[in-house]
Coordinates of N, CA and C and ligand atoms in Angstrom, one line a residue:
X251 N -120.3 104.5 64.1 CA -118.8 104.2 63.8 C -118.0 104.1 65.0
X252 N -117.1 103.2 65.1 CA -116.2 103.1 66.3 C -115.4 104.4 66.4
X253 N -115.0 104.6 67.6 CA -114.1 105.8 67.9 C -112.7 105.4 67.6
X254 N -112.0 106.1 66.8 CA -110.6 105.8 66.5 C -109.7 106.6 67.4
X255 N -108.8 105.9 68.1 CA -107.8 106.6 68.9 C -106.4 106.1 68.5
X256 N -105.5 107.0 68.8 CA -104.1 106.7 68.3 C -103.1 106.6 69.4
X257 N -103.5 107.0 70.6 CA -102.5 107.0 71.7 C -102.9 106.1 72.9
X258 N -101.9 105.6 73.5 CA -102.1 104.7 74.7 C -102.9 105.5 75.8
X259 N -102.5 106.8 76.0 CA -103.1 107.6 77.0 C -104.6 107.7 76.8
X260 N -105.1 107.8 75.6 CA -106.5 108.0 75.3 C -107.2 106.7 75.8
X261 N -106.7 105.5 75.4 CA -107.3 104.3 75.8 C -107.3 104.1 77.3
X262 N -106.2 104.4 77.9 CA -106.1 104.3 79.4 C -107.2 105.0 80.1
X263 N -107.5 106.3 79.6 CA -108.5 107.1 80.2 C -109.9 106.4 80.1
X264 N -110.2 105.9 78.9 CA -111.4 105.2 78.6 C -111.5 103.9 79.4
X265 N -110.4 103.2 79.5 CA -110.4 101.9 80.2 C -110.8 102.1 81.7
X266 N -110.2 103.2 82.2 CA -110.5 103.5 83.7 C -112.0 103.7 83.9
X267 N -112.6 104.4 82.9 CA -114.0 104.7 83.1 C -114.8 103.4 83.0
X268 N -114.5 102.5 82.0 CA -115.2 101.2 81.9 C -115.0 100.4 83.2
X269 N -113.8 100.4 83.7 CA -113.5 99.6 84.9 C -114.4 100.1 86.1
X270 N -114.4 101.4 86.3 CA -115.2 101.9 87.4 C -116.7 101.5 87.2
X271 N -117.1 101.5 85.9 CA -118.5 101.2 85.7 C -118.8 99.7 85.6
X272 N -117.7 98.9 85.8 CA -117.8 97.4 85.9 C -118.0 96.8 84.5
X273 N -117.6 97.5 83.5 CA -117.8 96.9 82.1 C -116.5 96.1 81.7
X274 N -116.8 94.9 81.1 CA -115.7 94.0 80.6 C -115.3 94.5 79.2
X275 N -114.0 94.2 78.9 CA -113.5 94.6 77.6 C -113.0 93.4 76.9
X276 N -113.4 93.2 75.7 CA -112.8 92.2 74.8 C -111.9 92.8 73.7
X277 N -110.8 92.2 73.5 CA -109.8 92.9 72.7 C -109.5 92.0 71.4
X278 N -109.5 92.6 70.3 CA -109.1 91.8 69.0 C -107.9 92.6 68.4
X279 N -106.7 92.0 68.5 CA -105.6 92.6 67.8 C -105.6 92.2 66.3
X280 N -105.3 93.2 65.4 CA -105.3 92.9 64.0 C -104.2 93.8 63.3
X281 N -103.8 93.4 62.1 CA -103.0 94.3 61.3 C -103.8 94.9 60.2
X282 N -105.1 95.0 60.3 CA -106.0 95.6 59.3 C -106.1 94.6 58.1
X283 N -106.5 95.2 57.0 CA -106.9 94.4 55.8 C -107.9 93.3 56.2
X284 N -108.9 93.8 56.8 CA -109.8 92.8 57.5 C -110.7 92.0 56.5
X285 N -111.1 90.8 56.9 CA -112.0 90.0 56.2 C -112.9 89.2 57.1
X286 N -113.6 88.2 56.6 CA -114.6 87.6 57.4 C -114.0 86.8 58.6
X287 N -112.8 86.4 58.5 CA -112.1 85.8 59.6 C -112.0 86.7 60.8
X288 N -111.6 88.0 60.5 CA -111.6 89.0 61.6 C -113.0 89.2 62.1
X289 N -114.0 89.3 61.2 CA -115.4 89.5 61.6 C -115.8 88.5 62.6
X290 N -115.4 87.3 62.5 CA -115.8 86.2 63.4 C -115.1 86.5 64.8
X291 N -113.9 87.1 64.8 CA -113.3 87.4 66.1 C -114.0 88.6 66.7
X292 N -114.4 89.6 65.9 CA -115.2 90.7 66.5 C -116.5 90.2 67.1
X293 N -117.2 89.3 66.3 CA -118.5 88.8 66.8 C -118.3 88.0 68.1
X294 N -117.2 87.2 68.3 CA -117.0 86.5 69.5 C -116.8 87.5 70.7
X295 N -116.0 88.5 70.4 CA -115.7 89.6 71.4 C -117.0 90.3 71.8
X296 N -117.8 90.6 70.8 CA -119.1 91.3 71.0 C -120.0 90.4 71.9
X297 N -120.0 89.1 71.6 CA -120.9 88.2 72.4 C -120.5 88.1 73.9
X298 N -119.2 88.2 74.1 CA -118.7 87.9 75.5 C -118.5 89.1 76.4
X299 N -118.5 90.3 75.8 CA -118.0 91.5 76.6 C -118.9 92.7 76.4
X300 N -118.7 93.6 77.3 CA -119.5 94.9 77.3 C -119.0 95.9 76.2
X301 N -117.6 95.9 76.2 CA -116.9 96.8 75.3 C -116.0 96.0 74.4
X302 N -116.0 96.4 73.1 CA -115.0 95.7 72.2 C -114.0 96.7 71.7
X303 N -112.7 96.4 71.9 CA -111.6 97.2 71.5 C -110.9 96.3 70.4
X304 N -110.6 97.0 69.2 CA -109.8 96.3 68.2 C -108.5 97.2 68.0
X305 N -107.4 96.6 67.7 CA -106.2 97.4 67.2 C -106.0 97.1 65.8
X306 N -105.5 98.1 65.1 CA -105.0 98.0 63.7 C -103.6 98.6 63.7
X307 N -102.7 97.7 63.6 CA -101.3 98.1 63.6 C -100.4 97.1 62.8
X308 N -99.9 97.6 61.7 CA -99.0 96.7 60.9 C -97.6 96.8 61.6
X309 N -97.3 95.7 62.3 CA -96.2 95.6 63.2 C -94.9 95.4 62.4
X310 N -94.0 96.4 62.3 CA -92.8 96.2 61.5 C -91.9 95.1 62.0
X311 N -91.9 94.8 63.3 CA -90.9 93.8 63.9 C -91.2 92.4 63.6
X312 N -92.4 92.1 63.0 CA -92.7 90.7 62.7 C -92.6 90.3 61.3
X313 N -92.1 91.3 60.5 CA -91.9 91.1 59.0 C -90.4 90.7 58.8
X314 N -90.2 89.5 58.3 CA -88.8 89.2 58.1 C -88.3 89.7 56.7
X315 N -89.3 90.1 55.9 CA -88.9 90.7 54.6 C -89.4 92.1 54.5
X316 N -88.5 93.1 54.3 CA -88.9 94.5 54.2 C -90.0 94.8 53.2
X317 N -89.8 94.1 52.1 CA -90.8 94.3 51.0 C -92.2 93.9 51.4
X318 N -92.3 92.8 52.1 CA -93.6 92.3 52.6 C -94.2 93.3 53.5
X319 N -93.4 93.9 54.4 CA -94.0 95.0 55.3 C -94.5 96.1 54.4
X320 N -93.7 96.6 53.5 CA -94.1 97.7 52.7 C -95.3 97.5 51.8
X321 N -95.5 96.2 51.3 CA -96.6 95.9 50.4 C -97.9 95.5 51.2
X322 N -97.7 95.3 52.6 CA -98.9 94.9 53.3 C -100.0 95.9 53.2
X323 N -101.3 95.4 52.8 CA -102.3 96.4 52.5 C -102.7 97.2 53.8
X324 N -102.9 98.5 53.6 CA -103.3 99.4 54.7 C -104.7 100.0 54.2
X325 N -105.7 99.6 54.8 CA -107.1 99.9 54.4 C -108.0 100.4 55.5
X326 N -107.5 101.3 56.3 CA -108.2 101.7 57.6 C -109.6 102.1 57.4
X327 N -109.8 102.9 56.3 CA -111.2 103.4 56.1 C -112.2 102.2 55.9
X328 N -111.8 101.3 55.0 CA -112.7 100.1 54.7 C -112.8 99.3 56.0
X329 N -111.7 99.1 56.7 CA -111.7 98.3 57.9 C -112.6 98.8 58.9
X330 N -112.7 100.2 59.0 CA -113.5 100.8 60.0 C -115.0 100.5 59.7
X331 N -115.3 100.5 58.4 CA -116.7 100.2 58.1 C -117.1 98.8 58.6
X332 N -116.2 97.8 58.3 CA -116.5 96.4 58.8 C -116.6 96.4 60.3
X333 N -115.7 97.1 61.0 CA -115.7 97.1 62.4 C -117.0 97.7 63.0
X334 N -117.5 98.7 62.3 CA -118.8 99.3 62.7 C -119.9 98.3 62.6
X335 N -119.9 97.6 61.5 CA -121.0 96.6 61.2 C -120.9 95.5 62.3
X336 N -119.7 95.2 62.8 CA -119.6 94.1 63.7 C -119.6 94.5 65.2
X337 N -119.9 95.8 65.4 CA -120.1 96.3 66.8 C -118.8 96.6 67.6
X338 N -117.7 96.8 66.8 CA -116.5 97.3 67.6 C -116.7 98.7 68.1
X339 N -116.4 98.9 69.3 CA -116.6 100.2 69.9 C -115.4 101.2 69.7
X340 N -114.2 100.7 69.9 CA -113.1 101.5 69.9 C -112.0 100.9 69.0
X341 N -111.3 101.7 68.1 CA -110.2 101.2 67.3 C -109.0 101.9 67.8
X342 N -108.0 101.1 68.2 CA -106.7 101.6 68.5 C -105.8 101.5 67.3
X343 N -105.4 102.6 66.7 CA -104.6 102.6 65.5 C -103.3 103.5 65.7
X344 N -102.4 102.9 66.5 CA -101.2 103.7 66.9 C -100.2 103.9 65.7
X345 N -99.3 104.8 65.9 CA -98.1 104.9 65.0 C -97.0 104.0 65.5
X346 N -96.0 103.8 64.7 CA -94.9 103.0 65.1 C -94.2 103.6 66.3
X347 N -94.1 104.9 66.3 CA -93.4 105.6 67.5 C -94.2 105.4 68.8
X348 N -95.6 105.4 68.7 CA -96.4 105.2 69.9 C -96.2 103.8 70.4
X349 N -96.0 102.8 69.5 CA -95.9 101.4 70.0 C -94.5 101.1 70.4
X350 N -93.5 101.8 69.8 CA -92.1 101.5 70.1 C -91.4 102.7 70.5
X351 N -91.8 103.3 71.7 CA -91.2 104.6 72.1 C -89.7 104.5 72.4
X352 N -89.2 103.4 72.7 CA -87.7 103.3 72.8 C -87.2 102.3 71.8
X353 N -87.7 102.4 70.6 CA -87.2 101.6 69.5 C -87.4 100.1 69.8
X354 N -86.4 99.3 69.5 CA -86.6 97.9 69.7 C -85.6 97.4 70.7
X355 N -85.2 98.3 71.7 CA -84.3 97.8 72.7 C -84.9 96.8 73.6
X356 N -86.2 96.9 73.9 CA -86.9 95.9 74.7 C -87.7 94.9 73.8
X357 N -87.5 93.6 74.1 CA -88.3 92.7 73.2 C -88.5 91.4 74.0
X358 N -89.6 90.7 73.6 CA -89.9 89.4 74.2 C -89.3 88.4 73.2
X359 N -88.6 87.4 73.8 CA -88.1 86.3 73.0 C -88.6 84.9 73.5
X360 N -88.8 84.0 72.6 CA -89.1 82.6 73.0 C -88.1 81.8 72.2
X361 N -87.5 80.8 72.9 CA -86.2 80.3 72.4 C -86.4 78.9 71.8
X362 N -87.6 78.3 71.8 CA -87.8 76.9 71.3 C -88.8 76.9 70.2
X363 N -90.1 76.8 70.6 CA -91.1 76.6 69.6 C -91.2 77.7 68.5
X364 N -90.8 78.9 68.9 CA -90.8 80.0 67.9 C -89.8 79.8 66.8
X365 N -88.9 78.8 66.9 CA -87.9 78.6 65.9 C -88.3 77.4 65.0
X366 N -89.4 76.8 65.3 CA -89.8 75.6 64.5 C -90.9 76.0 63.5
X367 N -91.3 75.1 62.7 CA -92.4 75.3 61.7 C -92.3 76.6 61.0
X368 N -93.2 77.5 61.1 CA -93.1 78.8 60.4 C -91.8 79.6 60.9
X369 N -91.5 79.4 62.1 CA -90.3 80.2 62.7 C -89.0 79.8 62.0
X370 N -88.9 78.5 61.5 CA -87.7 78.0 60.9 C -87.6 78.7 59.5
X371 N -88.7 79.2 58.9 CA -88.7 79.8 57.6 C -88.7 81.3 57.7
X372 N -89.1 81.8 58.8 CA -89.2 83.3 59.0 C -88.5 83.7 60.3
X373 N -87.1 83.8 60.2 CA -86.4 84.1 61.4 C -86.8 85.4 62.1
X374 N -87.0 85.3 63.4 CA -87.4 86.5 64.1 C -88.8 86.9 64.1
X375 N -89.6 86.2 63.2 CA -91.0 86.6 63.1 C -91.8 86.5 64.4
X376 N -91.7 85.4 65.1 CA -92.5 85.2 66.3 C -92.0 86.0 67.4
X377 N -90.8 86.4 67.5 CA -90.3 87.3 68.6 C -91.0 88.7 68.3
X378 N -91.1 89.1 67.0 CA -91.8 90.3 66.7 C -93.2 90.3 67.1
X379 N -93.9 89.1 66.8 CA -95.3 88.9 67.1 C -95.4 89.0 68.7
X380 N -94.6 88.2 69.4 CA -94.8 88.1 70.8 C -94.5 89.5 71.5
X381 N -93.6 90.2 71.0 CA -93.3 91.6 71.5 C -94.5 92.5 71.4
X382 N -95.0 92.5 70.2 CA -96.1 93.5 70.0 C -97.4 93.0 70.7
X383 N -97.6 91.7 70.8 CA -98.8 91.2 71.5 C -98.6 91.5 73.0
X384 N -97.4 91.3 73.5 CA -97.2 91.7 74.9 C -97.6 93.2 75.2
X385 N -97.1 94.0 74.3 CA -97.4 95.5 74.4 C -98.9 95.7 74.3
X386 N -99.5 95.1 73.3 CA -100.9 95.3 73.1 C -101.8 94.8 74.2
X387 N -101.4 93.6 74.7 CA -102.2 93.1 75.9 C -102.0 94.0 77.1
X388 N -100.8 94.5 77.3 CA -100.6 95.4 78.4 C -101.5 96.7 78.3
X389 N -101.5 97.2 77.0 CA -102.2 98.5 76.8 C -103.7 98.2 76.9
X390 N -104.2 97.1 76.3 CA -105.6 96.9 76.2 C -106.2 96.6 77.6
X391 N -105.5 95.9 78.4 CA -105.9 95.6 79.8 C -107.3 95.0 79.8
X392 N -107.5 94.1 78.8 CA -108.8 93.5 78.6 C -109.1 92.2 79.4
X393 N -110.3 91.9 79.6 CA -110.6 90.6 80.3 C -110.3 89.5 79.3
X394 N -110.6 89.7 78.0 CA -110.4 88.6 77.1 C -109.8 89.1 75.8
X395 N -108.9 88.3 75.1 CA -108.4 88.7 73.8 C -108.6 87.5 72.9
X396 N -108.8 87.8 71.6 CA -109.3 86.8 70.6 C -108.3 86.6 69.5
X397 N -108.0 85.4 69.2 CA -107.0 85.0 68.2 C -107.5 83.9 67.4
X398 N -107.2 83.9 66.0 CA -107.8 82.9 65.1 C -106.9 81.7 65.1
X399 N -107.5 80.5 64.9 CA -106.8 79.3 64.9 C -106.0 79.1 63.6
X400 N -106.3 79.9 62.6 CA -105.5 79.8 61.3 C -104.0 79.9 61.6
X401 N -103.7 81.0 62.4 CA -102.3 81.2 62.9 C -102.1 80.3 64.1
X402 N -102.1 79.0 63.9 CA -102.1 78.1 65.1 C -100.9 78.2 65.9
X403 N -99.7 78.3 65.3 CA -98.5 78.4 66.0 C -98.4 79.7 66.8
X404 N -98.9 80.8 66.2 CA -99.0 82.1 66.9 C -99.9 81.9 68.1
X405 N -101.0 81.3 67.9 CA -102.0 81.1 69.0 C -101.3 80.4 70.2
X406 N -100.6 79.3 69.9 CA -100.0 78.5 71.0 C -98.9 79.4 71.6
X407 N -98.1 80.1 70.9 CA -97.1 81.0 71.5 C -97.7 82.1 72.3
X408 N -98.8 82.6 71.9 CA -99.5 83.7 72.7 C -100.0 83.1 74.0
X409 N -100.5 81.9 73.9 CA -101.0 81.2 75.1 C -99.8 81.0 76.1
X410 N -98.6 80.6 75.5 CA -97.4 80.4 76.3 C -97.0 81.7 76.9
X411 N -97.0 82.8 76.2 CA -96.7 84.1 76.6 C -97.5 84.5 77.8
X412 N -98.8 84.3 77.7 CA -99.7 84.7 78.8 C -99.4 83.9 80.1
X413 N -99.1 82.6 79.8 CA -98.8 81.8 81.0 C -97.4 82.2 81.6
X414 N -96.4 82.4 80.7 CA -95.1 82.7 81.2 C -95.0 84.0 82.0
X415 N -95.8 85.0 81.6 CA -95.8 86.3 82.3 C -97.0 86.6 83.1
X416 N -97.8 85.5 83.4 CA -98.9 85.6 84.3 C -99.9 86.8 83.9
X417 N -100.1 86.9 82.6 CA -101.0 88.0 82.1 C -102.4 87.7 82.5
X418 N -103.1 88.7 83.0 CA -104.5 88.4 83.5 C -105.5 88.2 82.4
X419 N -105.2 88.5 81.1 CA -106.2 88.4 80.0 C -106.4 87.0 79.6
X420 N -107.6 86.6 79.4 CA -107.9 85.2 79.0 C -107.7 85.2 77.4
X421 N -107.0 84.2 76.9 CA -106.8 84.1 75.5 C -107.8 83.1 74.9
X422 N -108.7 83.7 74.0 CA -109.7 82.9 73.4 C -109.4 82.6 72.0
X423 N -109.5 81.3 71.6 CA -109.2 80.8 70.2 C -110.5 80.8 69.4
X424 N -110.5 81.2 68.2 CA -111.7 81.2 67.3 C -111.4 80.3 66.1
X425 N -112.3 79.5 65.7 CA -112.1 78.6 64.5 C -111.7 79.3 63.2
X426 N -111.1 78.6 62.4 CA -110.7 79.1 61.0 C -112.0 79.3 60.2
X427 N -112.0 80.4 59.5 CA -113.1 80.7 58.6 C -112.6 80.4 57.2
X428 N -113.4 79.7 56.4 CA -112.9 79.3 55.1 C -113.9 79.8 54.0
X429 N -113.3 79.9 52.8 CA -114.1 80.2 51.6 C -114.9 78.9 51.3
X430 N -116.0 79.0 50.5 CA -116.8 77.8 50.2 C -115.9 76.6 49.6
X431 N -114.9 77.0 48.9 CA -114.0 75.9 48.3 C -112.9 75.4 49.3
X432 N -112.9 75.9 50.5 CA -112.0 75.3 51.6 C -110.8 76.2 51.9
X433 N -110.5 77.2 51.0 CA -109.3 78.0 51.3 C -109.5 78.9 52.6
X434 N -108.6 78.8 53.5 CA -108.7 79.6 54.7 C -108.6 81.0 54.4
X435 N -109.4 81.9 55.0 CA -109.4 83.3 54.7 C -108.1 83.9 55.3
X436 N -107.5 84.8 54.5 CA -106.3 85.4 54.8 C -106.2 86.7 54.1
X437 N -105.6 87.7 54.7 CA -105.4 89.0 54.0 C -104.5 88.8 52.7
X438 N -103.7 87.8 52.8 CA -102.7 87.5 51.7 C -103.4 86.9 50.5
X439 N -104.6 86.3 50.6 CA -105.3 85.7 49.5 C -105.5 86.7 48.3
X440 N -105.6 88.0 48.7 CA -105.9 89.0 47.6 C -104.7 89.1 46.7
X441 N -103.5 88.6 47.1 CA -102.4 88.7 46.2 C -102.3 87.6 45.2
X442 N -103.1 86.6 45.3 CA -103.0 85.4 44.4 C -103.5 85.8 43.0
X443 N -102.8 85.4 42.0 CA -103.3 85.6 40.6 C -104.5 84.6 40.4
X444 N -105.3 84.8 39.4 CA -106.5 83.9 39.2 C -106.1 82.5 39.1
X445 N -105.0 82.2 38.5 CA -104.5 80.7 38.4 C -104.1 80.2 39.7
X446 N -103.4 81.1 40.5 CA -103.0 80.6 41.9 C -104.2 80.5 42.8
X447 N -105.2 81.4 42.6 CA -106.4 81.3 43.4 C -107.2 80.0 43.1
X448 N -107.2 79.6 41.9 CA -107.9 78.3 41.5 C -107.2 77.1 42.1
X449 N -105.9 77.2 42.2 CA -105.1 76.0 42.8 C -105.2 76.0 44.3
X450 N -105.2 77.2 44.9 CA -105.1 77.4 46.4 C -105.9 76.4 47.3
X451 N -107.2 76.1 46.9 CA -108.0 75.3 47.8 C -107.4 73.8 47.9
X452 N -106.6 73.4 47.0 CA -106.0 72.1 47.0 C -105.1 72.0 48.3
X453 N -104.6 73.1 48.8 CA -103.8 73.1 50.0 C -104.6 72.5 51.2
X454 N -105.8 73.0 51.4 CA -106.7 72.5 52.5 C -107.1 71.0 52.2
X455 N -107.4 70.7 50.9 CA -107.9 69.4 50.6 C -106.8 68.3 50.8
X456 N -105.6 68.7 50.4 CA -104.5 67.7 50.5 C -104.1 67.5 52.0
X457 N -104.1 68.6 52.7 CA -103.8 68.5 54.1 C -104.8 67.6 54.8
X458 N -106.0 67.7 54.4 CA -107.1 67.0 55.1 C -107.1 65.5 54.7
X459 N -106.8 65.2 53.4 CA -107.0 63.8 53.0 C -105.7 63.0 52.9
X460 N -104.5 63.6 52.9 CA -103.3 62.7 52.7 C -103.1 61.9 54.0
X461 N -102.7 60.6 53.8 CA -102.6 59.7 54.9 C -101.5 60.1 55.9
X462 N -100.4 60.8 55.4 CA -99.3 61.2 56.3 C -98.9 62.6 55.9
X463 N -98.1 63.2 56.8 CA -97.6 64.5 56.5 C -96.7 64.5 55.3
X464 N -95.8 63.4 55.3 CA -94.9 63.3 54.1 C -95.7 63.1 52.8
X465 N -96.8 62.4 52.9 CA -97.6 62.2 51.6 C -98.2 63.5 51.2
X466 N -98.7 64.3 52.2 CA -99.3 65.6 51.9 C -98.2 66.5 51.3
X467 N -97.0 66.5 51.8 CA -96.0 67.4 51.3 C -95.7 67.0 49.8
X468 N -95.6 65.7 49.5 CA -95.3 65.2 48.2 C -96.5 65.6 47.2
X469 N -97.7 65.4 47.7 CA -98.9 65.7 46.8 C -99.0 67.2 46.6
X470 N -98.6 68.0 47.6 CA -98.7 69.5 47.4 C -97.6 69.9 46.3
X471 N -96.4 69.3 46.5 CA -95.3 69.7 45.5 C -95.7 69.3 44.1
X472 N -96.3 68.1 44.0 CA -96.8 67.6 42.7 C -97.9 68.5 42.1
X473 N -98.7 69.1 43.0 CA -99.8 69.9 42.5 C -99.3 71.3 42.1
X474 N -98.0 71.7 42.4 CA -97.5 73.0 42.0 C -97.2 73.9 43.1
X475 N -97.3 73.5 44.4 CA -96.9 74.4 45.5 C -95.5 74.2 45.8
X476 N -94.8 75.3 46.3 CA -93.5 75.2 46.9 C -93.8 74.9 48.4
X477 N -93.4 73.8 49.0 CA -93.7 73.4 50.3 C -92.7 73.9 51.3
X478 N -93.0 74.7 52.3 CA -92.1 75.1 53.4 C -92.1 73.9 54.4
X479 N -93.2 73.5 54.8 CA -93.3 72.3 55.7 C -94.7 71.8 55.8
X480 N -94.8 70.5 56.1 CA -96.1 69.9 56.6 C -95.7 69.0 57.7
X481 N -96.3 69.2 58.9 CA -95.9 68.4 60.0 C -97.2 68.1 60.8
X482 N -97.2 66.9 61.4 CA -98.3 66.5 62.3 C -97.8 66.7 63.7
X483 N -98.5 67.5 64.5 CA -98.1 67.9 65.9 C -99.3 67.9 66.8
X484 N -99.3 67.1 67.8 CA -100.3 67.1 68.9 C -101.7 67.2 68.3
X485 N -102.0 66.2 67.5 CA -103.4 66.2 67.0 C -103.8 67.1 65.9
X486 N -102.8 67.8 65.3 CA -103.1 68.7 64.2 C -102.1 68.5 63.1
X487 N -102.5 68.7 61.9 CA -101.5 68.8 60.7 C -101.4 70.3 60.3
X488 N -100.1 70.7 60.4 CA -99.9 72.1 60.1 C -99.0 72.2 58.8
X489 N -99.3 73.2 58.0 CA -98.5 73.4 56.8 C -98.3 74.8 56.4
X490 N -97.3 75.0 55.6 CA -97.1 76.3 55.0 C -96.5 76.1 53.6
X491 N -97.1 76.8 52.6 CA -96.7 76.6 51.2 C -96.6 78.0 50.5
X492 N -95.9 78.0 49.4 CA -95.9 79.2 48.6 C -96.5 79.0 47.3
X493 N -97.2 80.0 46.8 CA -97.8 80.0 45.4 C -97.3 81.3 44.9
X494 N -96.3 81.3 44.0 CA -95.7 82.5 43.4 C -95.2 83.3 44.6
X495 N -95.6 84.6 44.7 CA -95.1 85.5 45.8 C -95.8 85.3 47.1
X496 N -96.8 84.5 47.1 CA -97.7 84.5 48.3 C -97.5 83.2 49.1
X497 N -97.3 83.5 50.5 CA -97.1 82.3 51.4 C -98.5 82.1 52.1
X498 N -98.9 80.8 52.1 CA -100.2 80.4 52.7 C -99.9 79.5 53.9
X499 N -100.6 79.6 55.0 CA -100.5 78.7 56.0 C -101.9 78.1 56.3
X500 N -102.0 76.9 56.9 CA -103.3 76.3 57.2 C -103.0 75.2 58.2
X501 N -104.0 74.7 58.9 CA -103.9 73.6 59.7 C -105.3 72.9 59.9
X502 N -105.2 71.6 60.1 CA -106.5 70.8 60.2 C -106.3 69.8 61.3
X503 N -107.4 69.4 61.9 CA -107.3 68.4 63.0 C -106.9 67.1 62.4
X504 N -106.2 66.2 63.2 CA -105.8 64.9 62.7 C -106.5 63.9 63.5
Ligands
PAF144 O1 -102.3 87.8 63.6 C1 -102.0 89.0 63.4 O2 -102.7 89.7 62.7 C2 -100.8 89.6 64.0 O3 -99.7 88.7 64.1 C3 -101.1 90.2 65.4 C4 -101.5 89.2 66.4 C5 -102.1 91.3 65.3 C6 -99.8 90.9 65.9 O4 -99.3 91.9 65.1

């Protein structure tokens, strides 16, 4: 089983030992509720590094809806079993006070791209993500950190963060993992009703096959999705839709 630690000081002590021994660290930040998409990130980190550190922290500052934060699944025991299977060595599972020792007085902001696409529909979300990722990358002090391409805008913003602040950690992107019917894996899929789950793969299929972003948005709406946006940007088609209470995001190459 991986060692579970809850304080920054504990990891710093271990990190110093690994550094002295010349061992590389691969870091996978998560909010828990793990699935096969996370397992692929752990596998990539295991392949590239001597030590794998994962964090499990449901970050309050990236939730634009209080209810969403409270309902977010917290399944540390089950998550730890998956991490053990995938060769994670250490799990950093801090409290909110450990991560935000001076509240939210200090924060990272991005003033352009974070306000577009998902950011236009979830005000403040990406600044919360960037703030916690900055903190986690500083704490982990890893050679490499692994992020999934499903959260494509997040990935690009994290790359921008690393560049803007000259962070020494290499940001590694991992491909989207899908269900056999095409639905991108997400912790939120568990919230879909059986009827919503049956419809959900149409999101991927319509994004992939529609001739234009506008045609994709129209086809999704006709199929029963509430469409937040579909846009083609720099060789990818990105979209976000709602099915009942659940928001789904996905992206495909164009
Ligand atoms: O992608 C996620 O799970 C979260 O946004 C992250 C990167 C762990 C930050 O809380």
